[in-house]
Coordinates of C-alpha atoms and ligand atoms in Angstrom, one line a residue:
M143 CA 0.0 0.0 0.0
A144 CA 1.2 3.5 -0.9
D145 CA 1.9 6.0 1.9
Y146 CA -0.1 8.7 0.3
R147 CA -2.8 9.2 -2.4
L148 CA -2.3 12.6 -4.2
T149 CA -3.6 14.2 -7.3
L150 CA -1.4 14.5 -10.4
I151 CA -2.1 16.9 -13.2
P152 CA 0.4 16.2 -16.0
G153 CA -0.6 19.4 -17.8
D154 CA 0.3 20.6 -21.3
G155 CA 3.4 21.0 -23.4
I156 CA 6.5 19.9 -21.4
G157 CA 4.2 19.1 -18.5
P158 CA 4.0 15.3 -19.0
E159 CA 7.8 15.1 -19.4
V160 CA 8.6 17.0 -16.2
T161 CA 5.9 15.3 -14.2
E162 CA 7.2 11.9 -15.2
A163 CA 10.7 12.9 -14.2
T164 CA 9.4 14.2 -10.8
Q165 CA 7.4 11.0 -10.1
R166 CA 10.6 8.9 -10.7
V167 CA 12.7 11.1 -8.3
I168 CA 10.1 11.0 -5.6
A169 CA 9.8 7.2 -5.9
A170 CA 13.6 6.9 -5.7
A171 CA 13.6 8.9 -2.5
G172 CA 11.5 6.2 -1.0
V173 CA 8.2 8.1 -0.7
S174 CA 5.4 5.8 -2.0
I175 CA 2.6 7.8 -3.6
D176 CA -0.5 6.5 -5.3
W177 CA -1.1 9.2 -8.0
E178 CA -4.6 10.0 -9.1
E179 CA -4.0 11.3 -12.6
V180 CA -6.5 13.9 -13.9
Y181 CA -6.3 16.2 -16.9
A182 CA -6.5 20.0 -17.3
G183 CA -5.7 22.6 -19.9
Q184 CA -5.5 21.8 -23.6
T185 CA -5.0 18.1 -22.7
A186 CA -8.4 18.0 -21.1
L187 CA -10.0 19.4 -24.2
D188 CA -8.1 16.9 -26.3
K189 CA -9.4 14.1 -24.1
G190 CA -13.0 15.1 -24.8
F191 CA -13.8 17.4 -21.8
D192 CA -15.8 20.5 -22.8
V193 CA -13.8 22.8 -20.4
P194 CA -10.1 23.1 -19.7
L195 CA -10.6 22.7 -16.0
P196 CA -13.1 19.8 -15.6
E197 CA -14.9 19.4 -12.3
V198 CA -13.2 16.0 -11.8
V199 CA -9.9 17.8 -11.3
L200 CA -11.3 20.0 -8.5
E201 CA -13.0 16.9 -6.9
S202 CA -9.8 15.0 -6.9
I203 CA -7.9 17.7 -5.1
R204 CA -10.7 18.3 -2.7
K205 CA -10.6 14.6 -1.9
N206 CA -6.8 14.2 -1.7
R207 CA -6.1 17.7 -0.4
V208 CA -2.7 18.0 -2.2
G209 CA -1.8 18.0 -5.8
L210 CA 1.2 18.2 -8.1
K211 CA 0.6 20.1 -11.3
G212 CA 2.4 20.5 -14.6
P213 CA 1.9 23.7 -16.5
C214 CA -1.6 24.1 -18.2
G215 CA -2.3 26.3 -21.1
T216 CA -5.7 28.0 -21.6
P217 CA -6.9 28.1 -25.2
I218 CA -7.0 31.8 -26.3
G219 CA -10.1 33.4 -27.8
K220 CA -12.5 30.6 -26.8
G221 CA -13.9 32.4 -23.8
F222 CA -12.3 30.1 -21.2
T223 CA -11.0 31.6 -17.9
S224 CA -7.3 30.8 -17.3
V225 CA -7.0 27.3 -15.8
N226 CA -4.5 28.5 -13.3
V227 CA -6.6 31.5 -12.1
R228 CA -9.8 29.4 -11.9
L229 CA -8.1 26.5 -10.0
R230 CA -6.7 29.0 -7.5
Q231 CA -10.0 30.7 -7.0
A232 CA -12.1 27.5 -6.9
L233 CA -9.9 25.9 -4.2
D234 CA -9.1 29.2 -2.5
L235 CA -5.4 28.7 -2.9
Y236 CA -4.7 32.2 -1.7
A237 CA -1.0 32.1 -1.1
C238 CA 1.5 31.6 -3.9
V239 CA 4.9 30.9 -2.4
R240 CA 8.0 31.0 -4.6
P241 CA 11.3 30.4 -2.9
T242 CA 14.1 31.6 -5.2
R243 CA 17.7 30.5 -4.3
S244 CA 20.8 30.7 -6.3
F245 CA 22.3 27.5 -7.6
L246 CA 26.0 26.8 -7.6
G247 CA 27.4 26.1 -11.0
V248 CA 24.5 27.4 -13.2
R249 CA 25.7 28.2 -16.6
S250 CA 22.8 30.1 -18.0
R251 CA 22.6 30.9 -21.7
A252 CA 21.5 34.4 -20.6
A253 CA 23.5 36.8 -18.4
R254 CA 25.4 35.3 -15.5
P255 CA 23.1 34.5 -12.7
F256 CA 23.4 36.1 -9.3
E257 CA 25.1 34.2 -6.5
G258 CA 23.8 34.1 -2.9
V259 CA 20.2 34.9 -3.7
D260 CA 17.8 33.4 -1.1
L261 CA 14.5 35.1 -1.2
V262 CA 10.9 34.1 -1.1
I263 CA 8.0 35.7 -2.9
V264 CA 4.6 35.4 -1.2
R265 CA 2.1 36.4 -3.8
E266 CA -1.6 37.0 -3.2
N267 CA -3.4 34.6 -5.5
T268 CA -7.1 35.4 -5.6
E269 CA -7.7 39.1 -6.2
G270 CA -5.7 42.3 -7.1
L271 CA -5.5 43.2 -10.7
Y272 CA -6.1 39.6 -11.6
S273 CA -9.6 39.6 -10.2
G274 CA -10.7 39.0 -13.7
I275 CA -13.3 41.7 -13.5
E276 CA -13.1 43.9 -16.6
H277 CA -15.6 45.4 -19.0
Q278 CA -15.9 47.9 -21.8
V279 CA -17.1 51.3 -20.5
V280 CA -17.8 52.8 -23.9
D281 CA -16.4 51.9 -27.3
G282 CA -12.6 52.2 -27.0
V283 CA -12.4 52.3 -23.2
I284 CA -11.8 49.2 -21.1
E285 CA -11.9 49.1 -17.3
T286 CA -10.1 46.4 -15.3
L287 CA -10.8 46.4 -11.6
K288 CA -8.1 45.9 -9.0
I289 CA -9.8 44.3 -5.9
V290 CA -8.2 44.5 -2.5
T291 CA -10.0 43.3 0.5
E292 CA -9.0 43.4 4.2
R293 CA -9.6 39.7 4.6
A294 CA -7.4 38.6 1.7
S295 CA -4.7 41.1 2.6
R296 CA -4.7 39.9 6.2
R297 CA -4.4 36.2 5.4
I298 CA -1.7 36.7 2.8
V299 CA 0.5 38.8 5.1
K300 CA -0.1 36.3 8.0
H301 CA 0.9 33.6 5.7
A302 CA 4.2 35.4 5.0
F303 CA 4.9 35.8 8.7
E304 CA 4.0 32.2 9.5
Y305 CA 6.3 31.1 6.6
C306 CA 9.0 33.2 8.1
R307 CA 8.5 31.7 11.5
S308 CA 8.4 28.1 10.3
E309 CA 11.4 28.4 7.9
G310 CA 13.6 30.4 10.3
R311 CA 13.6 33.6 8.2
R312 CA 14.1 37.1 9.6
R313 CA 12.2 39.7 7.6
V314 CA 9.0 40.4 5.7
T315 CA 8.9 43.2 3.2
A316 CA 5.5 44.4 2.0
I317 CA 5.7 45.6 -1.6
H318 CA 3.2 48.2 -2.8
K319 CA 2.5 51.3 -4.9
Q320 CA 0.6 53.2 -2.3
R321 CA 1.6 56.7 -3.6
V322 CA -0.6 56.0 -6.7
M323 CA -3.1 53.5 -5.5
K324 CA -3.8 55.3 -2.2
L325 CA -6.9 53.4 -1.2
S326 CA -6.2 49.9 -2.4
D327 CA -2.5 49.6 -1.5
G328 CA -3.2 51.9 1.5
L329 CA -5.5 49.2 2.8
F330 CA -3.0 46.5 2.1
L331 CA -0.3 48.4 4.0
R332 CA -2.5 49.2 7.0
V333 CA -3.4 45.5 7.4
A334 CA 0.3 44.5 6.9
R335 CA 1.4 46.8 9.7
E336 CA -1.3 45.4 12.0
V337 CA -0.2 41.8 11.3
A338 CA 3.5 42.8 11.7
E339 CA 2.7 43.9 15.3
E340 CA 1.7 40.3 16.1
Y341 CA 5.2 39.2 15.2
P342 CA 7.6 41.5 17.1
F343 CA 10.5 39.0 16.7
I344 CA 10.3 39.2 12.9
A345 CA 11.5 42.4 11.2
Y346 CA 9.1 44.2 8.9
D347 CA 9.5 46.9 6.3
E348 CA 7.8 48.3 3.2
M349 CA 9.1 49.2 -0.3
S350 CA 7.4 50.5 -3.3
I351 CA 7.4 48.2 -6.3
D352 CA 9.5 50.5 -8.5
N353 CA 12.1 51.1 -5.7
M354 CA 12.2 47.3 -5.2
A355 CA 12.7 46.7 -8.9
M356 CA 15.8 48.9 -8.9
K357 CA 17.2 47.6 -5.6
I358 CA 16.7 43.9 -6.5
A359 CA 18.4 44.4 -9.9
L360 CA 21.5 45.8 -8.0
D361 CA 21.5 43.3 -5.1
P362 CA 18.9 40.5 -4.8
T363 CA 20.8 39.0 -1.9
A364 CA 19.5 41.8 0.3
F365 CA 15.9 40.5 0.3
D366 CA 14.3 37.9 2.5
V367 CA 10.5 37.3 2.3
L368 CA 8.5 39.6 0.0
V369 CA 4.7 39.8 0.2
M370 CA 2.7 41.5 -2.5
E371 CA -0.5 41.5 -4.6
N372 CA -1.2 39.2 -7.5
L373 CA 0.1 41.1 -10.6
F374 CA 3.3 42.4 -8.8
G375 CA 4.0 38.9 -7.6
D376 CA 3.6 37.4 -11.0
V377 CA 6.1 39.8 -12.6
V378 CA 8.5 39.7 -9.7
S379 CA 8.6 35.9 -9.6
D380 CA 9.6 35.6 -13.2
M381 CA 12.1 38.3 -12.8
C382 CA 13.7 36.6 -9.8
A383 CA 13.7 33.2 -11.6
G384 CA 15.8 34.9 -14.3
M385 CA 18.2 36.2 -11.7
V386 CA 19.1 32.7 -10.6
G387 CA 19.3 31.1 -14.0
G388 CA 15.8 30.9 -15.6
L389 CA 12.3 29.5 -15.4
G390 CA 13.5 25.9 -15.6
L391 CA 14.8 26.2 -12.0
V392 CA 12.3 27.9 -9.8
P393 CA 9.5 26.0 -7.8
G394 CA 6.2 27.2 -6.6
A395 CA 3.4 26.3 -4.2
N396 CA -0.3 27.5 -4.2
I397 CA -1.6 27.1 -0.6
G398 CA -4.9 27.6 1.0
D399 CA -6.3 26.7 4.4
R400 CA -7.7 23.4 3.1
Y401 CA -5.8 22.4 -0.1
A402 CA -2.4 22.9 -1.7
V403 CA -1.2 22.6 -5.3
F404 CA 2.5 22.5 -6.2
E405 CA 3.7 23.7 -9.6
A406 CA 6.7 25.2 -11.3
V407 CA 6.8 28.9 -12.1
H408 CA 7.3 28.2 -15.8
G409 CA 4.6 27.6 -18.5
S410 CA 4.1 24.8 -20.9
A411 CA 7.1 25.9 -23.1
P412 CA 5.5 24.9 -26.5
D413 CA 8.8 25.7 -28.2
I414 CA 10.5 22.7 -26.6
A415 CA 7.5 20.4 -25.9
G416 CA 7.8 16.8 -26.9
K417 CA 11.6 17.0 -27.5
G418 CA 12.6 15.5 -24.2
I419 CA 14.9 18.4 -23.4
A420 CA 12.9 20.3 -20.7
N421 CA 14.7 21.0 -17.4
P422 CA 12.8 19.0 -14.7
T423 CA 14.3 21.0 -11.8
A424 CA 11.5 23.5 -11.3
L425 CA 8.9 20.8 -10.9
I426 CA 11.2 18.5 -8.9
L427 CA 11.8 21.4 -6.4
S428 CA 8.1 22.1 -6.4
A429 CA 7.6 18.5 -5.4
C430 CA 10.2 19.1 -2.6
L431 CA 7.9 21.9 -1.3
M432 CA 5.0 19.4 -1.5
L433 CA 6.9 16.7 0.4
K434 CA 7.7 19.2 3.2
H435 CA 4.0 20.2 3.2
I436 CA 3.0 16.6 3.9
G437 CA 5.7 16.1 6.5
E438 CA 8.3 14.2 4.3
R439 CA 11.1 16.7 5.1
R440 CA 14.0 14.2 4.9
A441 CA 13.0 13.1 1.4
A442 CA 12.6 16.7 0.3
W443 CA 16.0 17.6 1.6
R444 CA 17.7 14.6 -0.2
I445 CA 16.0 15.4 -3.5
E446 CA 16.9 19.1 -3.3
M447 CA 20.5 18.3 -2.4
A448 CA 20.9 15.8 -5.2
T449 CA 19.4 18.2 -7.7
R450 CA 21.7 20.9 -6.7
K451 CA 24.7 18.6 -6.9
V452 CA 23.8 17.6 -10.5
I453 CA 23.4 21.3 -11.4
E454 CA 26.7 22.2 -9.8
A455 CA 28.6 19.3 -11.5
G456 CA 27.1 20.7 -14.8
D457 CA 27.8 17.7 -17.1
R458 CA 24.4 16.1 -17.0
V459 CA 22.2 19.2 -17.3
T460 CA 19.7 20.3 -19.9
G461 CA 20.2 22.9 -22.7
D462 CA 18.8 25.8 -20.8
L463 CA 21.6 25.3 -18.3
G464 CA 24.2 25.1 -21.0
G465 CA 24.4 21.3 -21.1
S466 CA 23.2 18.8 -23.6
A467 CA 21.5 16.2 -21.4
T468 CA 17.9 15.1 -22.0
T469 CA 15.2 15.4 -19.3
R470 CA 15.7 11.6 -18.7
E471 CA 19.5 11.8 -18.4
M472 CA 19.3 14.7 -15.9
T473 CA 16.6 12.9 -13.9
E474 CA 18.8 9.7 -13.8
A475 CA 21.8 11.8 -12.6
I476 CA 19.6 13.2 -9.8
I477 CA 18.6 9.7 -8.7
V478 CA 22.2 8.5 -8.7
A479 CA 23.3 11.6 -6.8
M480 CA 20.6 10.9 -4.2
E481 CA 22.0 7.4 -3.6
G482 CA 25.2 9.0 -2.4
L483 CA 23.4 11.1 0.3
P484 CA 22.7 9.9 3.9
K485 CA 19.2 8.4 4.2
Ligands
ATP580 P1 2.9 31.0 -19.7 O1 2.2 32.1 -20.5 O2 2.2 29.6 -19.8 O3 3.2 31.4 -18.3 P2 5.4 31.8 -20.5 O4 5.1 32.7 -21.6 O5 5.9 32.3 -19.2 O6 4.3 30.7 -20.4 P3 7.1 29.5 -20.7 O7 6.2 28.4 -21.3 O8 7.3 29.4 -19.2 O9 6.5 30.9 -21.1 O10 8.4 29.5 -21.5 C1 9.3 30.7 -21.6 C2 10.6 30.3 -22.1 O11 11.3 29.5 -21.1 C3 10.5 29.4 -23.3 O12 11.6 29.7 -24.2 C4 10.7 28.0 -22.8 O13 11.3 27.1 -23.7 C5 11.7 28.2 -21.6 N1 11.4 27.3 -20.5 C6 10.3 27.3 -19.7 N2 10.3 26.2 -18.9 C7 11.4 25.5 -19.2 C8 12.0 24.3 -18.7 N3 11.5 23.6 -17.7 N4 13.2 23.9 -19.3 C9 13.7 24.6 -20.3 N5 13.2 25.7 -20.8 C10 12.1 26.2 -20.3

């Protein structure tokens, strides 16, 4: 009998390739999971469902409480809401947590990655400018509403502080643009200050998004836990992923009070899908967050260490990291590296 029954959404594009790699690594770490596989995104439509997020996906996660998800695309121009946005709203996965740490030895094709980065983005996942409420006021004028509520602000800032406490971190920075959005970001900051008072042993400060963008480009090592609204968080997460070597590396978690879904920051990467060359690291590290969430801290640690060792060695890594290994070869290297680590 397996130790756990969890939901698996392989997703679109490179999704099935990186989820398969991740399942293999988890099994090799000795955690036995009975995966309930369900389909979302374009894959769901291809399999005959009439919507990209079928109810069966939500039911599976509601039953199992925890899911691992590959990237899901939303067909454009067919009137479907984004699968990711809908999933987060339907399950009230209000906190998107994205730990971004430098990797030793990353040889990115892009500019040289920063060393010593170790920051966490805590992004509000259910409202802000991604509320999805927009309409045409008159011909040629569109209005998109940014929703900020006291309830959602309080719980996301609390989540950031609780994360800080459980992970031994020291500082929460609230990111805002209060000078322009006086009421909405004003409310967010007021609530953040109130929550901060409940945690006198954790430092708290505030920074406007533009100031942060400049400071983080100069020195991302100066940041710890950053809490912010949906759109800011989306942009800043991708930017920080680039700083440590690219989208193929950075994990993510979507967490609510009842359910949690773990997924990489990257999308379905249609340009490389089906070629067997996707970097599995981001989803493997997302699975590490998942394993920690269910209490399998030891396995999470071994998988992360093994993955980092393989990246540092650099000879069995995928093309985005400057290597020529396939997804399978990199996965096998991670499994071998894990065997050399204490159990
Ligand atoms: P979405 O709109 O679905 O969020 P996106 O526009 O952010 O997607 P991605 O699909 O994440 O785009 O891909 C952006 C670029 O990063 C592409 O060139 C893609 O090949 C590359 N990329 C993304 N994920 C990986 C990965 N795991 N391994 C290698 N390259 C990747």
